[in-house]
Structures are given as structure tokens and as C-alpha cells.
Short mmCIF file of C-alpha atoms in Angstrom, two decimals:
data_model
loop_
_atom_site.label_atom_id
_atom_site.label_comp_id
_atom_site.label_asym_id
_atom_site.label_seq_id
_atom_site.Cartn_x
_atom_site.Cartn_y
_atom_site.Cartn_z
CA UNK A 1 30.74 -34.43 9.29
CA UNK A 2 29.36 -31.33 7.57
CA UNK A 3 26.31 -33.32 6.42
CA UNK A 4 25.65 -34.48 9.99
CA UNK A 5 25.95 -30.90 11.26
CA UNK A 6 23.52 -29.72 8.61
CA UNK A 7 20.98 -32.39 9.61
CA UNK A 8 21.35 -31.58 13.31
CA UNK A 9 21.02 -27.89 12.61
CA UNK A 10 24.52 -26.72 13.41
CA UNK A 11 25.62 -24.19 10.80
CA UNK A 12 28.68 -25.02 8.76
CA UNK A 13 31.12 -22.54 7.25
CA UNK A 14 29.18 -22.17 3.96
CA UNK A 15 25.94 -21.22 5.76
CA UNK A 16 27.73 -18.60 7.88
CA UNK A 17 29.37 -17.05 4.82
CA UNK A 18 26.05 -16.82 2.95
CA UNK A 19 24.04 -15.30 5.81
CA UNK A 20 25.74 -11.86 5.96
CA UNK A 21 25.32 -11.33 2.21
CA UNK A 22 21.57 -12.09 2.35
CA UNK A 23 20.81 -10.10 5.47
CA UNK A 24 21.71 -6.59 4.22
CA UNK A 25 19.93 -7.26 0.91
CA UNK A 26 16.75 -8.11 2.82
CA UNK A 27 17.13 -5.04 5.02
CA UNK A 28 17.47 -2.83 1.93
CA UNK A 29 14.26 -4.27 0.49
CA UNK A 30 12.46 -3.61 3.78
CA UNK A 31 13.82 -0.06 3.77
CA UNK A 32 12.50 0.40 0.21
CA UNK A 33 9.10 -0.98 1.23
CA UNK A 34 8.79 1.41 4.16
CA UNK A 35 10.33 4.30 2.21
CA UNK A 36 7.78 3.93 -0.59
CA UNK A 37 5.01 3.56 1.99
CA UNK A 38 6.03 6.74 3.82
CA UNK A 39 6.25 8.75 0.58
CA UNK A 40 2.86 7.47 -0.65
CA UNK A 41 1.30 8.13 2.76
CA UNK A 42 2.71 11.65 3.09
CA UNK A 43 1.71 12.67 -0.44
CA UNK A 44 -1.81 11.39 0.21
CA UNK A 45 -2.01 13.07 3.63
CA UNK A 46 -0.77 16.45 2.37
CA UNK A 47 -3.06 16.34 -0.68
CA UNK A 48 -6.09 15.64 1.54
CA UNK A 49 -5.13 18.43 3.93
CA UNK A 50 -4.98 20.86 1.01
CA UNK A 51 -8.30 19.61 -0.39
CA UNK A 52 -10.06 19.97 2.97
CA UNK A 53 -8.58 23.44 3.54
CA UNK A 54 -8.97 24.90 0.04
CA UNK A 55 -11.54 22.89 -1.91
CA UNK A 56 -14.14 21.54 0.48
CA UNK A 57 -17.37 23.60 0.37
CA UNK A 58 -16.17 25.30 -2.84
CA UNK A 59 -16.91 24.74 -6.50
CA UNK A 60 -14.90 22.00 -8.26
CA UNK A 61 -11.74 23.04 -10.12
CA UNK A 62 -11.57 21.97 -13.75
CA UNK A 63 -8.11 20.63 -14.60
CA UNK A 64 -8.64 19.34 -18.15
CA UNK A 65 -11.92 20.83 -19.29
CA UNK A 66 -14.76 18.62 -18.17
CA UNK A 67 -12.58 15.48 -18.52
CA UNK A 68 -10.84 15.90 -15.16
CA UNK A 69 -11.61 18.05 -12.18
CA UNK A 70 -10.80 18.29 -8.49
CA UNK A 71 -13.91 18.02 -6.35
CA UNK A 72 -13.94 17.41 -2.59
CA UNK A 73 -16.11 14.42 -1.73
CA UNK A 74 -16.41 12.51 1.55
CA UNK A 75 -16.75 8.77 0.93
CA UNK A 76 -17.89 6.59 3.83
CA UNK A 77 -17.95 3.49 1.62
CA UNK A 78 -15.45 1.58 -0.44
CA UNK A 79 -14.60 2.12 -4.10
CA UNK A 80 -17.37 3.87 -6.05
CA UNK A 81 -19.12 4.68 -2.75
CA UNK A 82 -20.28 1.08 -2.34
CA UNK A 83 -21.05 -0.14 1.16
CA UNK A 84 -21.40 3.10 3.09
CA UNK A 85 -22.95 1.20 6.02
CA UNK A 86 -19.81 -0.95 6.38
CA UNK A 87 -17.21 1.69 7.26
CA UNK A 88 -16.06 -0.23 10.35
CA UNK A 89 -15.53 -3.35 8.25
CA UNK A 90 -13.42 -1.40 5.73
CA UNK A 91 -11.37 -0.07 8.65
CA UNK A 92 -10.72 -3.60 9.91
CA UNK A 93 -9.81 -4.77 6.40
CA UNK A 94 -7.33 -1.90 5.96
CA UNK A 95 -5.76 -2.63 9.36
CA UNK A 96 -5.48 -6.33 8.45
CA UNK A 97 -3.79 -5.51 5.14
CA UNK A 98 -1.27 -3.33 6.99
CA UNK A 99 -0.47 -6.11 9.49
CA UNK A 100 -0.09 -8.71 6.72
CA UNK A 101 2.29 -6.48 4.74
CA UNK A 102 4.41 -5.75 7.81
CA UNK A 103 4.63 -9.47 8.63
CA UNK A 104 5.49 -10.32 5.00
CA UNK A 105 8.28 -7.71 5.04
CA UNK A 106 10.52 -10.08 7.02
CA UNK A 107 10.61 -12.50 4.08
CA UNK A 108 11.02 -9.84 1.41
CA UNK A 109 14.01 -10.10 -0.95
CA UNK A 110 12.52 -8.68 -4.15
CA UNK A 111 12.81 -4.98 -5.02
CA UNK A 112 9.70 -4.93 -7.28
CA UNK A 113 7.68 -6.60 -4.52
CA UNK A 114 9.04 -4.07 -2.01
CA UNK A 115 7.79 -1.24 -4.22
CA UNK A 116 4.39 -2.88 -4.79
CA UNK A 117 3.85 -3.64 -1.11
CA UNK A 118 5.07 -0.16 -0.18
CA UNK A 119 2.43 1.37 -2.43
CA UNK A 120 -0.25 -0.85 -0.89
CA UNK A 121 0.92 -0.07 2.63
CA UNK A 122 1.08 3.69 2.05
CA UNK A 123 -2.35 3.74 0.42
CA UNK A 124 -3.93 1.60 3.12
CA UNK A 125 -2.42 3.82 5.82
CA UNK A 126 -3.71 6.94 4.05
CA UNK A 127 -7.29 5.74 3.88
CA UNK A 128 -7.11 4.17 7.36
CA UNK A 129 -6.02 7.54 8.77
CA UNK A 130 -9.20 9.06 7.32
CA UNK A 131 -11.35 6.24 8.70
CA UNK A 132 -9.91 6.72 12.19
CA UNK A 133 -9.59 10.49 12.49
CA UNK A 134 -12.23 12.07 10.25
CA UNK A 135 -15.92 12.73 10.98
CA UNK A 136 -18.31 11.29 11.89
CA UNK A 137 -16.12 9.41 14.38
CA UNK A 138 -13.38 6.92 15.15
CA UNK A 139 -13.48 3.91 12.80
CA UNK A 140 -16.44 5.47 10.99
CA UNK A 141 -14.69 8.36 9.25
CA UNK A 142 -15.29 9.21 5.63
CA UNK A 143 -12.34 9.15 3.25
CA UNK A 144 -11.53 12.40 1.43
CA UNK A 145 -11.72 11.83 -2.34
CA UNK A 146 -11.05 14.59 -4.86
CA UNK A 147 -9.79 13.33 -8.25
CA UNK A 148 -12.88 13.26 -10.45
CA UNK A 149 -12.45 11.99 -14.03
CA UNK A 150 -15.53 12.38 -16.21
CA UNK A 151 -17.71 9.29 -16.11
CA UNK A 152 -15.70 7.61 -13.35
CA UNK A 153 -15.72 7.46 -9.55
CA UNK A 154 -14.03 10.15 -7.48
CA UNK A 155 -10.86 8.86 -5.80
CA UNK A 156 -7.72 10.02 -3.99
CA UNK A 157 -3.96 9.41 -4.12
CA UNK A 158 -4.15 6.60 -1.55
CA UNK A 159 -6.57 4.79 -3.87
CA UNK A 160 -4.14 5.37 -6.75
CA UNK A 161 -1.26 3.91 -4.74
CA UNK A 162 -3.34 0.85 -3.84
CA UNK A 163 -4.37 0.27 -7.46
CA UNK A 164 -0.81 0.75 -8.78
CA UNK A 165 0.56 -1.61 -6.11
CA UNK A 166 -2.13 -4.16 -6.94
CA UNK A 167 -1.42 -3.99 -10.67
CA UNK A 168 2.30 -4.43 -10.01
CA UNK A 169 1.59 -7.48 -7.82
CA UNK A 170 -0.51 -9.04 -10.59
CA UNK A 171 2.29 -8.44 -13.11
CA UNK A 172 4.91 -9.87 -10.75
CA UNK A 173 2.74 -12.91 -10.09
CA UNK A 174 2.21 -13.56 -13.80
CA UNK A 175 5.98 -13.26 -14.33
CA UNK A 176 6.53 -15.85 -11.57
CA UNK A 177 8.44 -13.59 -9.18
CA UNK A 178 7.81 -14.29 -5.51
CA UNK A 179 8.32 -11.82 -2.64
CA UNK A 180 11.31 -13.85 -1.44
CA UNK A 181 13.05 -13.22 -4.78
CA UNK A 182 12.59 -16.69 -6.22
CA UNK A 183 11.28 -17.13 -9.74
CA UNK A 184 9.04 -20.05 -10.64
CA UNK A 185 7.68 -21.18 -13.99
CA UNK A 186 4.23 -22.75 -14.14
#
């Protein structure tokens, strides 16, 4: 009888007992994802507010000699200032990434994936906020970058969160860990 109920779709006692244990675990992972995203977003937002208020239109601040300095730069393009004419497209891409992460959150049962996606979400939100609310206008705003290592592009903390989240996703993928918590060996 239990086999017939399972085929028809009626839950049996074992399915009902397993569901409550999985549900809170999934909710915790979602809470971690959004918690990491909020922290990454707020740190990025506050750092950019400080940079705009204290560093923009001033000389760069050397942190480690000429190896690392803080320098306020407005970047209308993507990484390394590439594609400055495509700001609207970058805005749409960031918004799409945010929607995909939020939709994926429902199937999330892996803590490392929750952290990685939280970093991506927080970083995407940070740069999207700049694109929407900063000059020259809505969906055309320039991102505030300020971390300037010698011989490298100027970036911000949202960019750092995105890169760290991306690196973690690559590592998790190579290790065979899926967002739903399953592990597969190829």
C-alpha cells in the first residue's frame, strides 16, 4: 500500500517525518545567504559613502607605499573600465544575477554555497545600487572604485565580494558539491 501511495503522490509516514528536518536546515542556509549578502552590501555601501565624502576630488592616500593606495575613481564600464558605453547592459546583467540567486535560494541546502551566493548577491547589489542611483543617471550610473593596487585595475569591495564568491563557486564545483547539498563524483 505504501508503494501505491508513493506512486500516486500521497505522502507516507517516512516522507512526513523527513520533511520537518530538511525544512529548517534549508531555511538556515537561506538565512546565511541573505545574511552574508546584507553584510557584504552594507560594507560596500558604507565604504563608498566614505570614499565619496572624504576622498573624491582629493589626492590618493597611500596605504602601503606605492603598492596600494585608495583613489576615488568613477567607473561606468565593467572590470578594468571595459565597455563604458554598455552601462545599461551591465545594469541588466547585475539585476539578472540577483534574480537568479534569489530563485536558486529555494533549493539551497549547502552552507558553502550559501556563503558563495551571498557574496555574489551582496556584491551585485552594491554595484547595482551605484548603477541606479549615481550620476549621470538611472541605469547609467558610474560605480565608485577606490582600491588601487600598483599595476592593477582600481576596484571596490563589491567587486571583491563578487570575485571571492566566484572563486568559492569554482572550488565547490571542482569538489563536486551542488547547491542542494548533494556531492557527485565525475
